[in-house]
PDB file of C-alpha atoms in Angstrom:
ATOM      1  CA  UNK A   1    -104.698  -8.151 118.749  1.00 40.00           C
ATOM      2  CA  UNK A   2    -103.898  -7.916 122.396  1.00 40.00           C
ATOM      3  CA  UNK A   3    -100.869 -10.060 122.242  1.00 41.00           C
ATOM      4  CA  UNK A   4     -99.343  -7.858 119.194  1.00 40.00           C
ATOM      5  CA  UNK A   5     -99.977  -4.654 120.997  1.00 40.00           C
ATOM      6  CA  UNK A   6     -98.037  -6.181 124.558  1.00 41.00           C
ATOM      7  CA  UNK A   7     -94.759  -7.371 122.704  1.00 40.00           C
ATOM      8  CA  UNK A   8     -93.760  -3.735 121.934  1.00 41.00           C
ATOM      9  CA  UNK A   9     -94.596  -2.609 125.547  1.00 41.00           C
ATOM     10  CA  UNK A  10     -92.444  -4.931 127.193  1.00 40.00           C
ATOM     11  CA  UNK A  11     -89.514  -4.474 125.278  1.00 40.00           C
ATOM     12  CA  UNK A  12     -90.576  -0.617 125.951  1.00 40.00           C
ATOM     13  CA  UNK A  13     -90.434  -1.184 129.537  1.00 41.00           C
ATOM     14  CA  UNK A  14     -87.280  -3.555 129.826  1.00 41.00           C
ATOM     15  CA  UNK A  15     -85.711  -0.582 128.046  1.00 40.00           C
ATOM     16  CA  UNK A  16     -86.630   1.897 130.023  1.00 40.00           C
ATOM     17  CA  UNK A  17     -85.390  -0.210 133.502  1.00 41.00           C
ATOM     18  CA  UNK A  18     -82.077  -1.302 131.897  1.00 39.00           C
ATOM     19  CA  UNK A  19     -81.110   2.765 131.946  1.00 41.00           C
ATOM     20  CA  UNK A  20     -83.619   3.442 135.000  1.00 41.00           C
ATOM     21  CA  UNK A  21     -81.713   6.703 136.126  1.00 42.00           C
ATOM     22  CA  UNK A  22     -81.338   8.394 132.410  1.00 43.00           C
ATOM     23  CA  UNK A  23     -84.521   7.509 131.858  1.00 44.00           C
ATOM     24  CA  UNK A  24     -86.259   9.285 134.856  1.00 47.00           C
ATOM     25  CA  UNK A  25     -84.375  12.353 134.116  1.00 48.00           C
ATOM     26  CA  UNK A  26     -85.197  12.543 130.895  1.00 50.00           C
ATOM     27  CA  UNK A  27     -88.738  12.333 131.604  1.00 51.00           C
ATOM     28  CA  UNK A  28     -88.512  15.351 134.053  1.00 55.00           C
ATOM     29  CA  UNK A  29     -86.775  17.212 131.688  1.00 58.00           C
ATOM     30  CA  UNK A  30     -89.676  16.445 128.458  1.00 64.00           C
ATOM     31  CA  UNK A  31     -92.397  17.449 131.369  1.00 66.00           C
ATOM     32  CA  UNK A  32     -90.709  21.074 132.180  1.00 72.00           C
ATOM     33  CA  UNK A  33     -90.774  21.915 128.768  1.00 76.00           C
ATOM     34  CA  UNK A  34     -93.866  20.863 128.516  1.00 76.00           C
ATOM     35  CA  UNK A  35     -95.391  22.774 131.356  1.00 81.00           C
ATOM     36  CA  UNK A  36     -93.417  25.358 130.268  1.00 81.00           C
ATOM     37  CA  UNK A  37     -95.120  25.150 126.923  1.00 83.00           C
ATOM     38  CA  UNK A  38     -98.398  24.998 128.074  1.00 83.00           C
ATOM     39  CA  UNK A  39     -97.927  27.736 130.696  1.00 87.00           C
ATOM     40  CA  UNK A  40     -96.667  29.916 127.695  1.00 89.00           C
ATOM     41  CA  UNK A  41     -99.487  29.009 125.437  1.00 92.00           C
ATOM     42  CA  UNK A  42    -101.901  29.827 128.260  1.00 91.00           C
ATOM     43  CA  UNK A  43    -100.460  33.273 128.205  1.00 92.00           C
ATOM     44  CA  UNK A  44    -100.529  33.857 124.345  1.00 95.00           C
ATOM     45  CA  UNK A  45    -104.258  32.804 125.552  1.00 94.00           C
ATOM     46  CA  UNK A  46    -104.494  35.620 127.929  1.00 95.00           C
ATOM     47  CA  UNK A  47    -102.996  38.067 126.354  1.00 96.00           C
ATOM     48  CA  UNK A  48    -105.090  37.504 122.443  1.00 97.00           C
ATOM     49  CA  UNK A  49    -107.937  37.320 124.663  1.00 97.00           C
ATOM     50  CA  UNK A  50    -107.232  41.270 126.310  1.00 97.00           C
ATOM     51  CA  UNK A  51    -106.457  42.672 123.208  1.00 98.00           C
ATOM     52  CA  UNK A  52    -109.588  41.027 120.577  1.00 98.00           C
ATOM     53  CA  UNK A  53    -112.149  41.851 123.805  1.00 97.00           C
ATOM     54  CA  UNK A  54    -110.562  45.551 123.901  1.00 97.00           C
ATOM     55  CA  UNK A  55    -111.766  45.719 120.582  1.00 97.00           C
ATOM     56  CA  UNK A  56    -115.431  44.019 120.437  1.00 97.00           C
ATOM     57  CA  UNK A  57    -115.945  47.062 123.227  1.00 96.00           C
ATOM     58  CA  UNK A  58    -114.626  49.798 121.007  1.00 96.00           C
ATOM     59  CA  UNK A  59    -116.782  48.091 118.265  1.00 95.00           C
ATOM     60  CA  UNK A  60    -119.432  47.647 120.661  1.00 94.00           C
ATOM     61  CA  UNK A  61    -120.160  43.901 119.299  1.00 95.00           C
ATOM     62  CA  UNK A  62    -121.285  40.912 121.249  1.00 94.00           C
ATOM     63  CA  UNK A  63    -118.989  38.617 121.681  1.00 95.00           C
ATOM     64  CA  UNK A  64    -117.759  35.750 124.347  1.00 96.00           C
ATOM     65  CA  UNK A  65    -114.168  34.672 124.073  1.00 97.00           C
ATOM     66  CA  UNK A  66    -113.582  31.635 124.290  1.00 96.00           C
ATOM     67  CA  UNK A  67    -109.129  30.390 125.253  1.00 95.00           C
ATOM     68  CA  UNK A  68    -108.070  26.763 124.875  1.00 93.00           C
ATOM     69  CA  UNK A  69    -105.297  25.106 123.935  1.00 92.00           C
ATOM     70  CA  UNK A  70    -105.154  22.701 121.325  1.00 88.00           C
ATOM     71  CA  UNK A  71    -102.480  20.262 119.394  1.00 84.00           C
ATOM     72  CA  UNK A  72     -99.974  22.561 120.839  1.00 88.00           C
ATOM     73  CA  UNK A  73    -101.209  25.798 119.940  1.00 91.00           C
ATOM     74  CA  UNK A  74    -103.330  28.298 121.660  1.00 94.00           C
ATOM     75  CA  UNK A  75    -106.660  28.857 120.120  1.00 95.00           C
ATOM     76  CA  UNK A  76    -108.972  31.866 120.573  1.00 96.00           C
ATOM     77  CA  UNK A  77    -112.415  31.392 119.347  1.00 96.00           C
ATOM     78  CA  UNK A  78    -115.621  34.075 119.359  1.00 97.00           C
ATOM     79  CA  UNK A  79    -118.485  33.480 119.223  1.00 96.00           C
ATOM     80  CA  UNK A  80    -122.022  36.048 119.636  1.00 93.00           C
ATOM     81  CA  UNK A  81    -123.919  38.327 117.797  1.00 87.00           C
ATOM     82  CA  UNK A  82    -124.794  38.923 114.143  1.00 91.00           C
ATOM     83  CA  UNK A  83    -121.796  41.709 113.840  1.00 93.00           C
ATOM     84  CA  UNK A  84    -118.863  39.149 113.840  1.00 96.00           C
ATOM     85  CA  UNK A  85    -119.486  38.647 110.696  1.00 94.00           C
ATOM     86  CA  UNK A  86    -117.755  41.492 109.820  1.00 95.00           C
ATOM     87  CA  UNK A  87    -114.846  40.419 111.699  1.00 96.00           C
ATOM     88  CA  UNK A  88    -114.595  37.174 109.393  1.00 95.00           C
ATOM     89  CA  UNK A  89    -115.057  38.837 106.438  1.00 92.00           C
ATOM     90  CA  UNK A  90    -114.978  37.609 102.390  1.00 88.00           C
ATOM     91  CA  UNK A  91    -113.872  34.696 102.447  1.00 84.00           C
ATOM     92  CA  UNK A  92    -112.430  35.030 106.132  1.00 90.00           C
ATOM     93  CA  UNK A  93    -109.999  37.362 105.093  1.00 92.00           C
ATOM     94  CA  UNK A  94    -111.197  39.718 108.055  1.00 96.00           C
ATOM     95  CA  UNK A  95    -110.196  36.775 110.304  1.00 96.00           C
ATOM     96  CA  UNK A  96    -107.118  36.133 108.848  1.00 94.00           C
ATOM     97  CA  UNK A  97    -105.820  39.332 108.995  1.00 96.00           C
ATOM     98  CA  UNK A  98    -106.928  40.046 112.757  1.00 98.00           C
ATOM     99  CA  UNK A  99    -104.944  37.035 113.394  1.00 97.00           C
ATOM    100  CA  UNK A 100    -102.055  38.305 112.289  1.00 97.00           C
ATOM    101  CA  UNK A 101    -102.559  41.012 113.880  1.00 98.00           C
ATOM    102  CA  UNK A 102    -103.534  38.719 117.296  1.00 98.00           C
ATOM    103  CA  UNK A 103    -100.278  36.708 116.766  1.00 98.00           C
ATOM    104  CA  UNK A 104     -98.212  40.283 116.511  1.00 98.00           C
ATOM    105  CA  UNK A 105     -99.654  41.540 119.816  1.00 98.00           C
ATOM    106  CA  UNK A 106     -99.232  38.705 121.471  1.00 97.00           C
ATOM    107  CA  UNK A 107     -95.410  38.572 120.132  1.00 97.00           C
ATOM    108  CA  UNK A 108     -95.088  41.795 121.350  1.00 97.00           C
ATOM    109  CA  UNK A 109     -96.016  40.766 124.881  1.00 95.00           C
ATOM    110  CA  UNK A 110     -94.635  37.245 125.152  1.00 94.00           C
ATOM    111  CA  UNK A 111     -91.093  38.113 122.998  1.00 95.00           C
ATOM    112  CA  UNK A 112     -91.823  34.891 120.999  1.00 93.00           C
ATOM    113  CA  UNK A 113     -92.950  34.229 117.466  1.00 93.00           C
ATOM    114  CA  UNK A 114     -97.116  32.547 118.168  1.00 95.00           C
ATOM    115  CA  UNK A 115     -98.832  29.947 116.201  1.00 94.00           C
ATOM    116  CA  UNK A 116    -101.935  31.159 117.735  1.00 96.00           C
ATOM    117  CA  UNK A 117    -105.742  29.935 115.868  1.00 95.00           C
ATOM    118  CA  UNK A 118    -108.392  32.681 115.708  1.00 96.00           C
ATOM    119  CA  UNK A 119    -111.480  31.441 114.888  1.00 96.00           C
ATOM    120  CA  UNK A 120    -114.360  33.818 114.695  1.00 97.00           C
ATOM    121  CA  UNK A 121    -118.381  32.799 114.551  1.00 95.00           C
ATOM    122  CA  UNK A 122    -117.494  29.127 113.819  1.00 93.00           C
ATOM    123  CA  UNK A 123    -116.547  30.390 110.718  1.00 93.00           C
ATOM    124  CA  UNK A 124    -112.711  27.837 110.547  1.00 90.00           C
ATOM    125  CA  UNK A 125    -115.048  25.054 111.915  1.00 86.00           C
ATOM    126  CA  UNK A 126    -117.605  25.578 109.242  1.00 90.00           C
ATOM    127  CA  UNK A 127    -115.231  26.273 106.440  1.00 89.00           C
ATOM    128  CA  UNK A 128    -113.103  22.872 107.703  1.00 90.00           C
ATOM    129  CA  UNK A 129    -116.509  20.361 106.718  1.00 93.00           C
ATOM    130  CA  UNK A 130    -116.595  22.413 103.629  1.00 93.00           C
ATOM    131  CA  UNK A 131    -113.305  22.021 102.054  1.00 95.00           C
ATOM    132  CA  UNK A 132    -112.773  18.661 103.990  1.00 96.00           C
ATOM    133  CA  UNK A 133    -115.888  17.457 101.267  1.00 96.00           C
ATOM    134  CA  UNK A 134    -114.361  19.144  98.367  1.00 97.00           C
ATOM    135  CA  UNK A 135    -110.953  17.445  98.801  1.00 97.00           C
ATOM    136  CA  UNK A 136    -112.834  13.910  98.851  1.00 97.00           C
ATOM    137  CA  UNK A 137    -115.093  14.836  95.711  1.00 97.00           C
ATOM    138  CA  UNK A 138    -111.873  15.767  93.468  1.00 98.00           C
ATOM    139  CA  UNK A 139    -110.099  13.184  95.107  1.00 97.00           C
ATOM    140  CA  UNK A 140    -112.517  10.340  94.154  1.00 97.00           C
ATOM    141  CA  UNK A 141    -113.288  12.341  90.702  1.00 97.00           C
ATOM    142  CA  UNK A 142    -109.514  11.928  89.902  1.00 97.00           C
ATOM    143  CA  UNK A 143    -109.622   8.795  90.953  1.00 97.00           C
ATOM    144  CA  UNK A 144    -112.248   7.280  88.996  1.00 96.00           C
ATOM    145  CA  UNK A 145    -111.114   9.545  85.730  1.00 96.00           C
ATOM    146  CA  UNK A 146    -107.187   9.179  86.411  1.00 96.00           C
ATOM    147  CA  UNK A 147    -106.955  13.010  85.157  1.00 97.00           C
ATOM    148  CA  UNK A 148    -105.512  15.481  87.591  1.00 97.00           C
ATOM    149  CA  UNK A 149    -107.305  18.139  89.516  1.00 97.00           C
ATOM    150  CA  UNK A 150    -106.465  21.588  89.644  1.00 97.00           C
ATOM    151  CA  UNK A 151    -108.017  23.513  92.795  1.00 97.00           C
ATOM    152  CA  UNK A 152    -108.946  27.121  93.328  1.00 95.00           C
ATOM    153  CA  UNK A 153    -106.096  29.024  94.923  1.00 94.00           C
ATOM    154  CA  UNK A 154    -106.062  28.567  98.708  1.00 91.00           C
ATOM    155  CA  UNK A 155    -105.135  30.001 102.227  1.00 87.00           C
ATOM    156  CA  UNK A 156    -102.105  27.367 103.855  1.00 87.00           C
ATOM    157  CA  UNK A 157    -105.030  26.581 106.589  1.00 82.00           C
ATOM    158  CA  UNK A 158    -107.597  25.566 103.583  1.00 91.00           C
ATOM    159  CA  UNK A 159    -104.710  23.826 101.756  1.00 95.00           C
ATOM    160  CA  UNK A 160    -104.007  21.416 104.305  1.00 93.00           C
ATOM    161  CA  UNK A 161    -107.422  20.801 104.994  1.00 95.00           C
ATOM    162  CA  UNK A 162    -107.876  19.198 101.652  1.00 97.00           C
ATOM    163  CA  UNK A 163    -104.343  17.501 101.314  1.00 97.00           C
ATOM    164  CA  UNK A 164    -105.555  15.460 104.727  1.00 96.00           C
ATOM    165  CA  UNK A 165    -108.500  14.546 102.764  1.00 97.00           C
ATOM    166  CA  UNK A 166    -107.325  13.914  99.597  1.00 97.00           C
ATOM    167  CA  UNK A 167    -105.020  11.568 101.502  1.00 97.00           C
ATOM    168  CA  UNK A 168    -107.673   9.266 102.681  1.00 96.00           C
ATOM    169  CA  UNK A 169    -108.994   8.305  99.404  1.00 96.00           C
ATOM    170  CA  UNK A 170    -106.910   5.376  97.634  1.00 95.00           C
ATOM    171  CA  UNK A 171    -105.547   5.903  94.386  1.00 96.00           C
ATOM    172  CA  UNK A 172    -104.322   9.909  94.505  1.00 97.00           C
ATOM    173  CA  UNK A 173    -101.960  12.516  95.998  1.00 97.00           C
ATOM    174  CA  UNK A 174    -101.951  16.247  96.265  1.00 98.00           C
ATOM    175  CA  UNK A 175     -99.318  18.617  95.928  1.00 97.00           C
ATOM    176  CA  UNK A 176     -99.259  22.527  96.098  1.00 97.00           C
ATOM    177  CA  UNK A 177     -98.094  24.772  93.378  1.00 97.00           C
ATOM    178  CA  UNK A 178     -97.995  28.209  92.715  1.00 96.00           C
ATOM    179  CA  UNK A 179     -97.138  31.247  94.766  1.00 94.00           C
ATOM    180  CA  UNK A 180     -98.945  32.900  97.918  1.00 86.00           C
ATOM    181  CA  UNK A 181    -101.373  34.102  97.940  1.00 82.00           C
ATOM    182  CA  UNK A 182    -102.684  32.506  94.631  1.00 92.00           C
ATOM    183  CA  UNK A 183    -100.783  28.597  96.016  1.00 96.00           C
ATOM    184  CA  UNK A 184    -103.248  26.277  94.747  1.00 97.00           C
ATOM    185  CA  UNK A 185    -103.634  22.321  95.291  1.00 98.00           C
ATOM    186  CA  UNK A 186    -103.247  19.797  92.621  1.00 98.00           C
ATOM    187  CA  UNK A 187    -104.738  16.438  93.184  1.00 98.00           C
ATOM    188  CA  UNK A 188    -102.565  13.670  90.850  1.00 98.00           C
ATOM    189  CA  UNK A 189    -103.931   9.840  89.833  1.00 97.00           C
ATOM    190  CA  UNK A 190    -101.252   7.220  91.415  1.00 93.00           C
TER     191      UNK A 190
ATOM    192  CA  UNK B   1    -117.304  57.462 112.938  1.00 60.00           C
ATOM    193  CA  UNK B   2    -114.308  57.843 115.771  1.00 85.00           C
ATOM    194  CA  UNK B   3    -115.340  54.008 116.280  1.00 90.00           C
ATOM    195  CA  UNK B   4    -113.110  53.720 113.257  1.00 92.00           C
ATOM    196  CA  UNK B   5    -110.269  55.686 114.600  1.00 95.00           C
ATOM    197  CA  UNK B   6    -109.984  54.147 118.175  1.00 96.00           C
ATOM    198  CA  UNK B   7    -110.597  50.815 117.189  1.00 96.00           C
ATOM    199  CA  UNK B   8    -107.359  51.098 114.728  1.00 97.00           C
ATOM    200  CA  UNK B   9    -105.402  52.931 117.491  1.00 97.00           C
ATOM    201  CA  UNK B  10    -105.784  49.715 119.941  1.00 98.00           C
ATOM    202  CA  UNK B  11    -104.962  47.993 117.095  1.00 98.00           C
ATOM    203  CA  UNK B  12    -101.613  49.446 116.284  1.00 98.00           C
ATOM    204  CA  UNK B  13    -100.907  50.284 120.261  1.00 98.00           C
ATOM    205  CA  UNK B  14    -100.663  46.390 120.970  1.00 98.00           C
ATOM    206  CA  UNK B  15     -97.913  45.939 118.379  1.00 98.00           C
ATOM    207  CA  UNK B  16     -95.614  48.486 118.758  1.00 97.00           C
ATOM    208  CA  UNK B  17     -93.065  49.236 121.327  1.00 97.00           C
ATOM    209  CA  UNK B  18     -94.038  52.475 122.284  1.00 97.00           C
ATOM    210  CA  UNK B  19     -97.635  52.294 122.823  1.00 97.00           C
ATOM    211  CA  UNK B  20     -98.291  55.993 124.472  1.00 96.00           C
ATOM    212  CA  UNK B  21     -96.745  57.716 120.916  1.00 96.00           C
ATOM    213  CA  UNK B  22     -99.688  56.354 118.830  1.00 96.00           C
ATOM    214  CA  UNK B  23    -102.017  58.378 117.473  1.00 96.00           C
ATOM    215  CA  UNK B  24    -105.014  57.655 114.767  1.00 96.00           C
ATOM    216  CA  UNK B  25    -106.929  60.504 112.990  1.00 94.00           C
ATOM    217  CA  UNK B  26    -109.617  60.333 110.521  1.00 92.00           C
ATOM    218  CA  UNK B  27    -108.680  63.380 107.318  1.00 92.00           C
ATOM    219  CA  UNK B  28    -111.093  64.386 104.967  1.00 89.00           C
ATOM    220  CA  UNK B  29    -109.473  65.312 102.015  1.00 82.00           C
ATOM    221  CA  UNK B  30    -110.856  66.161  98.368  1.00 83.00           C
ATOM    222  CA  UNK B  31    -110.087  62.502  97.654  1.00 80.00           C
ATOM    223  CA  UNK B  32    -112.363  61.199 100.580  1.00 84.00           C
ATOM    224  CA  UNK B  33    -111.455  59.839 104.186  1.00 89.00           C
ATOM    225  CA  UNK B  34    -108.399  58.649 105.495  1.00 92.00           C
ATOM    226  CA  UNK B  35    -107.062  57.224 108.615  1.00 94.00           C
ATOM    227  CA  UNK B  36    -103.783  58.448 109.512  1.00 95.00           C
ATOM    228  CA  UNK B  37    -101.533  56.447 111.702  1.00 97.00           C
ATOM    229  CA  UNK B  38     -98.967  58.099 113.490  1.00 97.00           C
ATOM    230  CA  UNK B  39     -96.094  56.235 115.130  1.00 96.00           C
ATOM    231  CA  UNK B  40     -93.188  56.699 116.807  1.00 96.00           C
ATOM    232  CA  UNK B  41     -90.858  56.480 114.284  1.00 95.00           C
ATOM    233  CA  UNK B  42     -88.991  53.309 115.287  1.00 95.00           C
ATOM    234  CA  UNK B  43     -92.043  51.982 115.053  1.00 96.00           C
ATOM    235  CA  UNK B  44     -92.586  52.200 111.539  1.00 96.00           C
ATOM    236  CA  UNK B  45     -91.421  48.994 110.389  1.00 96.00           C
ATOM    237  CA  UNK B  46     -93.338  47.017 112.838  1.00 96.00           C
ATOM    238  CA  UNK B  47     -96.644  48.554 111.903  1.00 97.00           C
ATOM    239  CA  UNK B  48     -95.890  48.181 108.297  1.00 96.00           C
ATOM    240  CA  UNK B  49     -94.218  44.667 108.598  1.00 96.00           C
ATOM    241  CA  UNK B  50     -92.623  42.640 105.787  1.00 93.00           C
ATOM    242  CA  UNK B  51     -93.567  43.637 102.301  1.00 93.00           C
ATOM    243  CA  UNK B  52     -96.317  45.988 103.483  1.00 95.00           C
ATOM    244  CA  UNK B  53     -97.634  42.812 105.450  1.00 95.00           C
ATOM    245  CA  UNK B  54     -99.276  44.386 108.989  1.00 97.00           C
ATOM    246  CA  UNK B  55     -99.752  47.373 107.197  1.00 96.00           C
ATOM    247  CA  UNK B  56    -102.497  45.625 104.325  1.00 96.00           C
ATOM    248  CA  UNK B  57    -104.142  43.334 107.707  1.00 97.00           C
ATOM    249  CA  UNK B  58    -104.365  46.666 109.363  1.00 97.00           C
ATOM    250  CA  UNK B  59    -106.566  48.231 106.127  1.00 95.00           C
ATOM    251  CA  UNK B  60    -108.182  44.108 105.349  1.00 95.00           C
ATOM    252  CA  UNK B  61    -109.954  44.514 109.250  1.00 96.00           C
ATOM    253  CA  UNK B  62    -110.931  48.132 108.514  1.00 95.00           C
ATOM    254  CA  UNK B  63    -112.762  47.021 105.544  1.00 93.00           C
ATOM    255  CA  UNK B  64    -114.138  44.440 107.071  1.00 93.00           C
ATOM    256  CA  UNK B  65    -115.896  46.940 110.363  1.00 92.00           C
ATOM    257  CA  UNK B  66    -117.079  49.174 108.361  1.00 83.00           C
ATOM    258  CA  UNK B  67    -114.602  50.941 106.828  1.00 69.00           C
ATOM    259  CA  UNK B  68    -114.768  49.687 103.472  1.00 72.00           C
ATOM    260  CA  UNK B  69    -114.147  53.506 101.046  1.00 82.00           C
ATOM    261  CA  UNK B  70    -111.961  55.070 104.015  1.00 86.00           C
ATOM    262  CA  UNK B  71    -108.201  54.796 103.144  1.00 90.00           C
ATOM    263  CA  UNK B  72    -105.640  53.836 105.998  1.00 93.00           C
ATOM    264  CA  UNK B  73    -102.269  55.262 105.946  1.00 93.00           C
ATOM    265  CA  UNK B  74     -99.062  54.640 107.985  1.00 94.00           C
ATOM    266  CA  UNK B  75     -97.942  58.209 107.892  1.00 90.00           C
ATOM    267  CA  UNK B  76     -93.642  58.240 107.198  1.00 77.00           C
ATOM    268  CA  UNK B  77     -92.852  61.660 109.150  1.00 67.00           C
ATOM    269  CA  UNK B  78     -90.910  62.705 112.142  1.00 59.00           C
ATOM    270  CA  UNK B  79     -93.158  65.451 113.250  1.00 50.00           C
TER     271      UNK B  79
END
């Protein structure tokens, strides 16, 4: 194991000292960007988390905010009282609309288009297990039957949660089809 | 109600360029409530956005406080 994993790191690092001086300034160049990046994202941070706590006052809701940043994308959770729930809405359609609304603000502020993640009352973290399970169940049901799967229609955040996990059971592959906001997934035998 | 109205105006204030020229007030009519949003008028797209887009997240969050039978419109007039 060990010796597989060292051949590609020394050819990695003979490569890297043949061109020693590209190299280097390469890599200072990929970490300004990146710090750049970040320091952006941290303000996409700052500024969702002004304008969503604004509003739990005018509400009157408990509610702690909670800024991170995560797989290159700031993420705003909240978490609190019983009233958030309103917030998230049928079917989270509350939440996704006050993230658009989040990611406009913030666009506003910042001048630059945000991938920003709301997630209100664990509600994306809950909803993630959920779908996560029904993408294996068709899966292995299609699997087992060899007859494709049509899904209920989907939000692009629930559709990729079951295309990951449709794609860790052998045997089947998902596509989407249809058009927003009824795009549903199909899961196909091999 | 004006918990309605004021939580809509922040709303719409931190997407538009001019901020200071919004203005949310709640109509009765025969035909029920409304919220009216007034803009300044080159704000109008924004707060409507692509295919009625901001507009219909604006009125999904409404519902979703409390405001589920009260009608939110982006009122079109240079006043």
């Amino acid at each position: 194991m060990s010796d597989t994993l060292q051949a590609p790191q020394d050819s990695e690092a003979q490569e890297s000292q043949v061109d020693e001086t590209t190299a280097n300034t390469d890599a200072d160049a990929t970490e300004d960007d990146e710090s750049e990046h970040e320091s952006l994202l941290v303000r996409e941070g700052d500024v969702a988390g002004d304008y969503l706590e604004r509003l739990l006052d005018l509400l009157d809701y408990d509610g702690d905010i909670d800024l991170d940043v995560e797989a290159g994308r700031a993420v705003v959770s909240i978490d609190g009282g019983e009233d958030l729930e309103k917030l998230v809405g049928p079917r989270g359609n509350a939440l996704e609309a006050l993230q658009e609304l989040t990611r406009l603000a913030v666009q506003q502020e910042t001048g630059q288009r945000s991938r920003l993640m709301l997630d209100i009352a664990g509600w994306r973290a809950d909803r993630r297990q959920e779908l996560s399970d029904l993408g294996t169940a068709t899966a292995q049901k299609v699997a087992s039957s060899g007859e494709k799967a049509r899904m209920q229609p989907m939000t692009p955040f629930e559709r990729k949660i079951v295309h990951d996990a449709v794609a860790a059971v052998k045997g089947v592959y998902s596509e989407s089809e249809g058009e927003e906001p009824k795009r549903f997934v199909v899961v196909f035998p091999e | 109600m004006s918990f309605l109205a004021d939580s809509l105006e922040h709303l719409v204030r931190g997407i538009v360029d001019n901020p200071d020229d919004v203005r949310v007030e709640l109509v009765t009519t025969r035909r029920g409530r409304t919220l009216e949003i007034h803009v300044n008028p080159e704000d109008l797209g924004k707060v409507i956005g692509r295919g009625g887009r901001t507009a219909t997240a604006l009125r999904t969050v409404m519902a979703g406080i409390g405001g589920r039978g009260v009608r939110v419109d982006v009122v079109d007039t240079d006043h």
